[in-house]
């Protein structure tokens, strides 16, 4: 524990050094610094991975961060720089969130299906090969961008590999994006601070228990929302807007392929604010074309180029012609390969699912739309004032929501196999991404209008009542979801994963890492491949086979054929049939279900000897 705390301290001293550099150079709002630093780290480590110098980059970033911390502490001691302005509510809440994450995630392991199929697997493989995934790895979804995995790799390179550290690293990234909500909060405005905390917790609740996984759907929504908030906050300072958002846009594209949708949306917002601000900027009166060219390079060309280079890297390291079977290609667009019945039903299914008021996030979206409309009417009648921010935000988020659902329609129609698309596989996770983004924007603009723009009288009681009512309306649709988030933390003790993790460790202790292992698990009969992905994740090879049932003569014969071909047998769980057919071969019963298969010269099984 002491060793872990030392590593955490060193890591965040390094991050702090980079943060102090960005603050001192550009006088940035402290709320944007954590996400800015994490994005720069991810972009640099990713670029180094493309050049196959990832280890050098990791240790240079870490060491230089420590040196920068020492340097700025020295300057502060000499009173040459003032670091006190960094102690804003955003900084304090971010630090508190880090402490909560460390103690809440301590000891957690992966239990989610998709962590074993990809998101946890890519992290483990990157750590094994000490670089970006390539042909040596077991990653199946080869064209998936590795953004969050790159950041997690950086953290694990400092700490050493542990699943709980990987989960913490992703939670750090999520927290850094959510802290942007505190961008305009000062210590003397308790009402705004309380509302920001409510929004923070509410948006976290939309992501739900996925916070305990490495799935990136929620992270994508948080980062996209942060970019929009930063663009609005720096709408009168185009230089800072571009400087801060450029690396975050790189991160956005590297998180997930669907990040391109939010990239397009945010680019439009950033450029709109930049153009409006540049037209008023007299310092570039005769240099506007040059200035805009630099903006385009920073926020458009560089992020898209890195995304393009990822595609080139994948082409180079994977030689299989079907490596990108989940990517968009001409063949899929020309041949839908779906039944007529499915094509007719897809649109109505999506509309029904995306407007289902039983889903808390959709219910919240409707309530927030009503609150925005009510506020617009209130301001027009009582204050004779038209809120351009509320009106434009209302139109924008609803257009963004409709556009996103339309992109899901295209994905289900052209890209996803029909057996998955017919049940709208993954829709709940995809919905959480756009819900975080749209709900977050509406909450942020409502909070801004009611606490900043003089929407209510200066009577403190009236202001307090308005803030209380806003907070309740924000949080109320998610009260059950929040309770579920707190109480339903994954319990590894009840997961099949914990037993397999222990059993495979015993095989490693027996020097059996390259041997063929047969796993028997009747409880995994209808697990949709869950056990297969766990084993691939654990072994990082395909030297295993699985039997889930020996109820018929055919299944029993197949089991013994596999048993004769294997070197070890692992009984993940047992039933009456396995005990009946294997008891005659056992020298003694293993306490952990792991056996070495002893054979004669002809390869026939003699005994099953326990591996303790």
XYZ file of C-alpha atoms in Angstrom:
612
model
C 0.000 0.000 0.000
C 2.816 2.405 0.920
C 4.569 1.566 -2.369
C 1.358 2.291 -4.308
C 0.863 5.619 -2.537
C 4.449 6.560 -3.379
C 3.815 5.829 -7.074
C 0.556 7.808 -7.012
C 2.346 10.727 -5.399
C 5.152 10.674 -7.961
C 2.735 10.333 -10.872
C 0.599 13.296 -9.877
C 3.627 15.410 -9.037
C 4.669 14.795 -12.654
C 1.202 15.708 -13.952
C 1.233 18.784 -11.702
C 4.512 19.929 -13.247
C 2.994 19.905 -16.725
C -0.132 21.578 -15.385
C 1.884 24.397 -13.828
C 3.760 24.849 -17.113
C 0.507 25.241 -19.099
C -0.925 27.571 -16.473
C 2.164 29.758 -16.303
C 2.551 29.904 -20.091
C -1.072 30.642 -21.058
C -2.817 31.606 -17.785
C -5.461 28.976 -18.407
C -8.482 28.323 -16.250
C -7.421 25.567 -13.774
C -10.571 23.559 -14.618
C -9.255 22.739 -18.111
C -5.707 21.826 -17.073
C -6.206 18.164 -15.980
C -7.914 17.194 -19.249
C -5.420 19.246 -21.269
C -2.453 17.500 -19.609
C -3.992 14.031 -19.983
C -4.789 14.731 -23.642
C -1.262 15.938 -24.397
C 0.197 12.862 -22.680
C -2.079 10.573 -24.688
C -1.267 12.296 -27.990
C 2.502 12.239 -27.407
C 2.581 8.606 -26.212
C 0.387 7.595 -29.165
C 2.712 9.366 -31.606
C 5.707 7.704 -29.959
C 3.949 4.349 -30.314
C 3.619 4.901 -34.062
C 7.385 5.557 -34.142
C 8.089 2.550 -31.886
C 9.709 4.688 -29.162
C 6.886 4.503 -26.667
C 9.001 3.640 -23.603
C 11.327 6.578 -24.216
C 8.342 8.928 -24.451
C 6.739 7.598 -21.266
C 9.808 8.065 -19.102
C 10.707 11.427 -20.658
C 7.211 12.771 -19.958
C 7.295 11.438 -16.414
C 10.795 12.691 -15.607
C 10.285 16.114 -17.186
C 7.031 16.502 -15.244
C 8.847 15.856 -11.957
C 11.561 18.361 -12.903
C 8.923 20.964 -13.839
C 7.250 20.502 -10.452
C 10.540 21.083 -8.652
C 11.240 24.096 -10.858
C 7.899 25.786 -10.205
C 8.024 25.049 -6.487
C 11.417 26.750 -6.451
C 10.054 29.739 -8.409
C 7.104 29.963 -6.044
C 9.418 29.855 -3.017
C 11.413 32.702 -4.584
C 8.092 34.521 -5.232
C 8.732 34.664 -8.966
C 5.456 32.907 -9.799
C 2.146 32.847 -7.983
C 0.601 29.379 -7.891
C -2.112 30.261 -5.394
C -4.710 31.024 -8.136
C -4.568 27.335 -9.042
C -6.400 26.477 -5.803
C -9.859 26.899 -7.274
C -12.945 24.745 -6.553
C -12.186 22.761 -9.716
C -8.683 21.867 -8.495
C -9.843 20.888 -5.016
C -12.769 18.790 -6.283
C -10.521 17.107 -8.848
C -8.041 16.138 -6.140
C -10.869 14.880 -3.920
C -12.242 12.829 -6.828
C -8.816 11.250 -7.358
C -8.646 10.191 -3.716
C -12.162 8.730 -3.886
C -11.273 6.851 -7.081
C -8.099 5.376 -5.605
C -9.840 4.011 -2.515
C -13.071 2.995 -4.300
C -11.350 1.095 -7.115
C -8.692 -0.554 -4.988
C -8.703 -4.316 -5.564
C -11.225 -4.288 -8.446
C -10.712 -6.678 -11.340
C -12.328 -6.924 -14.766
C -15.663 -8.717 -14.838
C -17.430 -7.135 -17.822
C -17.787 -9.075 -21.086
C -16.393 -6.260 -23.265
C -13.327 -5.764 -21.078
C -12.269 -9.301 -21.996
C -13.306 -9.038 -25.645
C -11.408 -5.786 -26.255
C -11.063 -2.836 -23.851
C -9.183 -4.638 -21.089
C -7.444 -6.980 -23.518
C -5.834 -4.187 -25.561
C -4.407 -2.611 -22.387
C -2.940 -5.915 -21.240
C -1.498 -6.653 -24.685
C 0.045 -3.180 -24.957
C 1.728 -3.737 -21.614
C 2.975 -7.145 -22.765
C 4.463 -5.909 -26.066
C 5.444 -2.520 -24.616
C 3.860 -0.639 -27.478
C 0.784 -0.286 -29.630
C -0.970 -3.577 -30.468
C 0.384 -5.418 -33.496
C 0.404 -8.863 -35.091
C 1.798 -10.450 -31.922
C -1.318 -9.625 -29.923
C -4.690 -11.353 -29.513
C -6.726 -8.201 -30.205
C -9.600 -8.995 -32.602
C -11.017 -5.497 -33.144
C -7.783 -4.332 -34.676
C -8.961 -1.067 -36.205
C -10.503 0.290 -32.970
C -8.620 3.479 -31.974
C -6.514 2.958 -28.818
C -6.902 6.386 -27.182
C -7.952 5.517 -23.631
C -5.725 2.419 -23.702
C -2.734 4.635 -24.518
C -3.384 6.827 -21.480
C -3.896 3.763 -19.280
C -0.654 2.305 -20.670
C 1.172 5.446 -19.571
C -0.196 5.090 -16.017
C 0.627 1.360 -15.871
C 4.147 1.987 -17.149
C 4.733 3.968 -13.945
C 2.832 1.679 -11.568
C 3.215 -1.760 -13.072
C 0.317 -3.812 -14.431
C -2.783 -4.296 -12.293
C -6.403 -4.308 -13.406
C -7.438 -2.003 -10.566
C -4.830 0.555 -11.691
C -6.173 0.358 -15.252
C -9.712 1.028 -14.005
C -8.431 3.912 -11.872
C -6.615 5.434 -14.857
C -9.787 5.514 -16.951
C -11.706 6.999 -14.014
C -9.010 9.717 -13.725
C -9.610 10.559 -17.389
C -13.381 10.723 -16.854
C -12.952 12.937 -13.794
C -10.657 15.317 -15.698
C -13.368 15.806 -18.339
C -16.131 16.342 -15.774
C -14.069 18.896 -13.841
C -14.498 21.238 -16.829
C -18.047 21.775 -15.489
C -16.434 23.941 -12.767
C -14.790 26.250 -15.298
C -16.600 29.397 -14.142
C -16.975 28.493 -10.436
C -15.368 30.623 -7.744
C -15.261 30.129 -3.983
C -17.651 33.014 -3.323
C -20.497 31.492 -5.357
C -21.763 28.545 -3.340
C -24.953 28.189 -5.407
C -23.082 27.663 -8.666
C -20.683 25.294 -6.915
C -23.537 23.143 -5.577
C -25.216 23.011 -8.991
C -21.945 22.040 -10.660
C -21.491 19.187 -8.164
C -25.066 18.021 -8.853
C -24.409 18.051 -12.619
C -21.102 16.214 -12.079
C -22.829 13.419 -10.133
C -25.830 13.280 -12.467
C -23.746 12.867 -15.617
C -21.640 10.252 -13.864
C -24.868 8.394 -13.095
C -25.829 8.315 -16.786
C -22.646 6.343 -17.402
C -23.798 4.015 -14.620
C -21.786 1.022 -13.499
C -19.727 1.252 -16.710
C -17.492 3.488 -14.580
C -16.159 0.184 -13.198
C -15.147 -0.977 -16.683
C -12.841 0.213 -19.448
C -15.703 0.744 -21.910
C -15.342 4.141 -23.554
C -18.910 5.137 -24.474
C -19.322 7.338 -21.404
C -15.795 8.711 -21.684
C -16.516 9.772 -25.260
C -19.569 11.765 -24.121
C -17.681 13.409 -21.258
C -14.774 14.509 -23.466
C -17.102 15.786 -26.222
C -19.055 17.785 -23.620
C -15.838 19.231 -22.173
C -14.733 20.483 -25.599
C -18.055 22.291 -26.122
C -17.915 23.920 -22.675
C -14.302 25.034 -23.220
C -15.166 26.481 -26.638
C -18.000 28.498 -25.064
C -15.908 29.643 -22.099
C -13.116 30.913 -24.388
C -15.473 32.279 -27.060
C -13.886 35.724 -26.552
C -10.292 34.380 -26.640
C -9.798 32.304 -29.757
C -6.114 31.627 -29.035
C -6.822 29.874 -25.735
C -9.797 28.054 -27.233
C -7.610 26.564 -29.944
C -4.604 25.897 -27.685
C -6.713 23.979 -25.152
C -9.074 22.162 -27.495
C -6.536 21.023 -30.117
C -5.037 18.157 -28.033
C -8.455 17.265 -26.593
C -9.784 16.885 -30.145
C -6.940 14.425 -30.788
C -8.025 12.465 -27.721
C -11.651 12.558 -28.872
C -10.794 10.944 -32.223
C -8.569 8.346 -30.555
C -11.196 7.215 -28.037
C -13.599 5.608 -30.488
C -14.510 5.685 -34.178
C -17.855 7.324 -33.379
C -15.815 10.188 -31.939
C -15.788 11.506 -35.518
C -19.471 12.469 -35.078
C -18.654 14.600 -32.031
C -15.486 15.854 -33.695
C -17.564 17.225 -36.567
C -20.085 18.809 -34.186
C -17.429 20.418 -32.006
C -15.334 21.644 -34.927
C -18.356 23.597 -36.162
C -18.820 25.186 -32.712
C -15.127 26.001 -32.250
C -14.766 27.546 -35.706
C -17.958 29.558 -35.258
C -16.644 31.126 -32.038
C -13.133 31.562 -33.469
C -14.365 33.361 -36.599
C -16.635 35.680 -34.607
C -13.813 36.502 -32.201
C -11.179 36.973 -34.907
C -13.392 39.478 -36.727
C -13.227 41.636 -33.589
C -9.524 41.034 -32.927
C -7.644 44.137 -34.063
C -4.239 42.547 -33.377
C -4.646 40.328 -36.469
C -6.421 42.852 -38.668
C -4.234 42.186 -41.709
C -3.295 38.620 -40.769
C -6.694 36.962 -40.423
C -6.104 34.462 -43.234
C -2.787 33.380 -41.699
C -4.348 33.140 -38.246
C -7.276 31.065 -39.541
C -4.863 28.781 -41.413
C -3.065 28.044 -38.158
C -6.383 27.376 -36.433
C -7.399 24.912 -39.181
C -4.057 23.121 -38.869
C -4.328 22.902 -35.065
C -7.932 21.759 -34.664
C -8.572 19.977 -37.958
C -5.462 18.879 -39.843
C -3.363 17.548 -36.945
C -6.141 15.537 -35.197
C -7.334 14.030 -38.497
C -3.741 13.296 -39.545
C -3.083 11.325 -36.365
C -6.310 9.424 -36.922
C -5.192 8.725 -40.492
C -1.781 7.557 -39.278
C -3.514 5.061 -36.979
C -5.182 3.553 -40.048
C -1.816 3.395 -41.827
C -0.239 1.747 -38.787
C -2.976 -0.900 -38.734
C -2.444 -1.550 -42.457
C 1.247 -2.064 -41.831
C 1.226 -4.313 -38.739
C -1.754 -6.506 -39.672
C -1.421 -8.375 -42.923
C -4.797 -10.128 -42.881
C -7.137 -8.836 -45.553
C -10.135 -8.978 -43.171
C -8.546 -7.243 -40.213
C -11.000 -4.311 -40.390
C -14.241 -6.216 -40.865
C -16.041 -3.797 -38.515
C -14.910 -0.692 -40.389
C -16.778 1.164 -43.122
C -15.926 -0.043 -46.603
C -17.399 0.125 -50.095
C -18.605 -3.484 -50.057
C -20.780 -2.915 -46.983
C -22.234 0.284 -48.389
C -23.054 -1.349 -51.721
C -24.492 -4.546 -50.237
C -26.647 -4.056 -47.112
C -27.120 -7.826 -46.712
C -30.181 -7.421 -44.455
C -33.649 -8.888 -44.747
C -36.480 -6.694 -46.023
C -38.382 -7.214 -42.774
C -35.459 -5.934 -40.717
C -34.974 -2.875 -42.942
C -38.626 -1.937 -42.506
C -38.550 -2.430 -38.726
C -35.220 -0.725 -37.983
C -36.455 2.886 -38.187
C -39.492 2.370 -35.904
C -37.384 0.360 -33.440
C -34.814 3.137 -33.177
C -37.440 5.855 -32.799
C -39.187 3.885 -30.070
C -35.938 3.164 -28.209
C -34.633 6.740 -28.490
C -37.897 8.236 -27.153
C -38.628 5.685 -24.417
C -39.469 7.778 -21.330
C -38.831 4.802 -19.049
C -35.115 5.392 -19.673
C -33.914 7.938 -17.058
C -31.649 9.833 -19.460
C -34.450 10.277 -22.027
C -36.863 11.356 -19.296
C -34.257 13.869 -18.083
C -33.727 15.137 -21.638
C -37.462 15.835 -21.959
C -37.630 17.572 -18.561
C -34.623 19.743 -19.425
C -36.147 20.711 -22.768
C -39.288 21.816 -20.906
C -37.211 23.755 -18.345
C -35.303 25.570 -21.097
C -38.540 26.506 -22.888
C -40.092 27.649 -19.597
C -37.010 29.770 -18.825
C -37.094 31.357 -22.297
C -40.770 32.289 -21.807
C -40.110 33.518 -18.239
C -37.288 35.787 -19.395
C -39.288 37.109 -22.344
C -42.362 37.976 -20.250
C -40.874 39.216 -16.972
C -37.518 40.571 -18.118
C -38.332 41.540 -21.731
C -35.149 39.682 -22.625
C -34.460 37.068 -25.274
C -31.868 34.505 -24.265
C -29.916 33.684 -27.403
C -27.875 31.116 -25.462
C -30.931 29.119 -24.341
C -32.650 29.302 -27.729
C -29.537 28.273 -29.675
C -28.687 25.541 -27.141
C -32.215 24.130 -27.346
C -32.087 23.923 -31.136
C -28.513 22.659 -31.154
C -28.831 19.765 -28.677
C -32.039 18.460 -30.226
C -30.490 18.619 -33.699
C -27.372 16.858 -32.348
C -29.530 14.149 -30.739
C -31.484 13.519 -33.961
C -28.290 13.510 -36.045
C -26.620 11.027 -33.683
C -29.624 8.658 -33.731
C -29.541 8.862 -37.540
C -25.869 7.806 -37.518
C -26.866 4.844 -35.326
C -29.511 3.962 -37.919
C -26.814 3.892 -40.611
C -24.521 1.820 -38.399
C -27.181 -0.817 -37.679
C -28.223 -0.856 -41.331
C -24.821 -1.082 -43.009
C -22.216 -2.263 -40.498
C -23.677 -4.486 -37.790
C -24.600 -8.130 -38.515
C -28.364 -8.613 -38.627
C -28.454 -11.080 -35.721
C -27.069 -8.300 -33.508
C -28.773 -5.339 -35.152
C -32.219 -6.924 -34.824
C -31.959 -6.505 -31.031
C -30.236 -3.110 -31.313
C -27.122 -4.516 -29.660
C -25.208 -1.921 -27.667
C -27.925 0.717 -27.982
C -27.967 1.433 -24.240
C -24.265 2.282 -24.283
C -24.527 4.337 -27.463
C -27.465 6.225 -25.969
C -25.446 7.047 -22.854
C -22.860 8.847 -25.013
C -25.294 11.276 -26.631
C -27.322 11.592 -23.410
C -24.262 12.706 -21.450
C -23.509 15.263 -24.150
C -27.011 16.706 -24.648
C -28.162 16.514 -21.026
C -24.837 18.009 -19.915
C -25.188 21.001 -22.251
C -28.783 21.742 -21.197
C -27.899 21.481 -17.504
C -24.868 23.716 -17.993
C -26.774 26.472 -19.855
C -29.670 26.397 -17.368
C -27.221 26.686 -14.494
C -25.415 29.515 -16.300
C -28.608 31.488 -16.967
C -30.106 31.116 -13.506
C -26.915 31.862 -11.564
C -25.012 34.288 -13.814
C -27.360 36.270 -15.995
C -29.585 37.857 -13.368
C -32.558 35.678 -14.224
C -33.786 35.906 -10.615
C -33.809 38.836 -8.208
C -30.850 39.504 -5.985
C -32.839 38.180 -3.040
C -30.680 35.410 -1.582
C -33.680 33.340 -0.516
C -35.182 33.454 -4.017
C -31.835 32.546 -5.537
C -31.435 29.669 -3.106
C -34.913 28.325 -3.899
C -34.231 28.494 -7.664
C -30.915 26.676 -7.279
C -32.542 24.028 -5.068
C -35.355 23.451 -7.568
C -32.888 23.250 -10.457
C -30.723 20.753 -8.585
C -33.745 18.583 -7.775
C -34.987 18.654 -11.380
C -31.500 17.691 -12.602
C -31.046 14.807 -10.192
C -34.573 13.437 -9.672
C -34.804 11.272 -12.830
C -31.560 9.554 -11.829
C -32.102 8.938 -8.110
C -32.558 5.164 -8.562
C -29.669 5.009 -11.036
C -27.411 6.836 -8.560
C -28.338 4.371 -5.820
C -27.541 1.529 -8.225
C -24.158 3.108 -9.053
C -23.208 3.288 -5.365
C -24.542 -0.089 -4.234
C -23.870 -2.242 -7.318
C -20.108 -2.062 -7.422
C -18.864 -5.242 -9.164
C -18.382 -8.088 -6.726
C -15.472 -10.166 -7.960
C -16.187 -12.762 -5.280
C -19.367 -13.847 -7.080
C -17.853 -13.704 -10.567
C -16.595 -16.749 -12.446
C -13.590 -14.595 -13.360
C -12.000 -14.690 -9.900
C -11.875 -18.481 -9.822
C -10.429 -18.681 -13.337
C -7.840 -16.031 -12.485
C -6.702 -18.126 -9.513
C -6.745 -21.366 -11.511
C -4.674 -19.950 -14.352
C -2.174 -18.504 -11.884
C -1.666 -22.039 -10.572
C -0.978 -23.187 -14.131
C 1.591 -20.413 -14.498
C 3.203 -21.483 -11.231
C 3.410 -25.001 -12.674
C 5.271 -23.638 -15.748
C 2.296 -24.528 -17.970
C 1.956 -21.231 -19.850
C 2.559 -22.806 -23.285
C 0.581 -25.982 -22.652
C -2.858 -26.826 -23.997
C -5.554 -26.556 -21.348
C -9.066 -28.010 -21.384
C -11.639 -26.062 -19.357
C -14.908 -27.646 -18.221
C -17.744 -25.348 -17.165
C -21.406 -26.451 -17.344
C -22.477 -23.107 -15.801
C -21.150 -21.335 -18.920
C -23.525 -23.158 -21.253
C -25.438 -20.015 -22.301
C -22.796 -17.345 -21.624
C -22.566 -15.936 -25.222
C -18.830 -16.627 -25.308
C -18.046 -14.932 -21.973
C -15.791 -17.796 -20.830
C -13.961 -17.843 -24.175
C -13.081 -14.160 -23.893
C -11.983 -14.541 -20.250
C -9.622 -17.349 -21.220
C -8.209 -15.429 -24.179
C -7.636 -12.465 -21.857
C -5.983 -14.607 -19.166
C -3.782 -16.754 -21.399
C -3.107 -14.269 -24.236
C -3.043 -17.283 -26.554
C -5.447 -19.816 -27.995
C -3.896 -22.853 -26.372
C -7.141 -23.944 -24.785
C -10.437 -25.663 -25.502
C -13.757 -25.587 -23.664
C -16.424 -28.168 -22.867
C -19.695 -26.987 -21.404
C -21.712 -30.180 -21.321
C -21.265 -33.988 -21.326
C -24.947 -34.901 -21.141
C -25.043 -36.889 -24.397
C -22.853 -39.704 -25.715
C -21.616 -37.460 -28.527
C -20.640 -34.673 -26.089
C -18.894 -37.190 -23.841
C -16.838 -38.645 -26.715
C -15.873 -35.155 -27.850
C -14.846 -34.277 -24.291
C -12.483 -37.250 -24.018
C -10.970 -36.471 -27.428
C -10.212 -32.951 -26.166
C -8.939 -34.367 -22.874
C -6.439 -36.640 -24.636
C -5.208 -33.672 -26.711
C -4.750 -31.446 -23.650
C -1.943 -31.211 -21.097
C -4.016 -29.833 -18.240
C -7.647 -29.988 -17.164
C -9.341 -27.142 -15.295
C -12.754 -27.760 -13.748
C -14.126 -24.232 -13.590
C -17.228 -25.695 -11.997
C -18.525 -29.244 -11.724
C -21.717 -31.193 -12.124
C -22.817 -34.772 -11.503
C -21.753 -35.908 -14.984
C -18.182 -34.643 -14.657
C -17.776 -36.293 -11.259
C -19.178 -39.558 -12.603
C -16.929 -39.721 -15.685
C -13.692 -38.340 -14.189
C -13.597 -39.789 -10.674
C -11.971 -43.014 -11.911
C -8.988 -41.076 -13.290
C -8.318 -38.912 -10.240
C -5.505 -39.803 -7.878
C -7.125 -37.414 -5.433
C -9.580 -34.549 -5.746
C -8.030 -31.141 -6.324
C -9.132 -28.337 -4.021
C -8.915 -25.793 -6.829
C -10.027 -27.897 -9.814
C -6.663 -27.882 -11.661
C -5.167 -31.185 -12.872
C -2.180 -32.232 -14.921
C -3.120 -34.998 -17.381
C -0.724 -37.952 -17.065
C -0.638 -40.149 -20.201
C 1.056 -43.345 -21.323
C 3.337 -43.640 -24.362
C 0.337 -44.017 -26.651
C -1.211 -40.779 -25.418
C -3.919 -42.518 -23.432
C -4.946 -40.947 -20.141
C -3.660 -42.760 -17.057
C -4.494 -40.351 -14.238
C -5.481 -36.784 -13.414
C -2.995 -35.452 -10.879
C -3.924 -32.339 -8.832
C -1.909 -29.144 -9.294
C -1.843 -27.319 -5.966
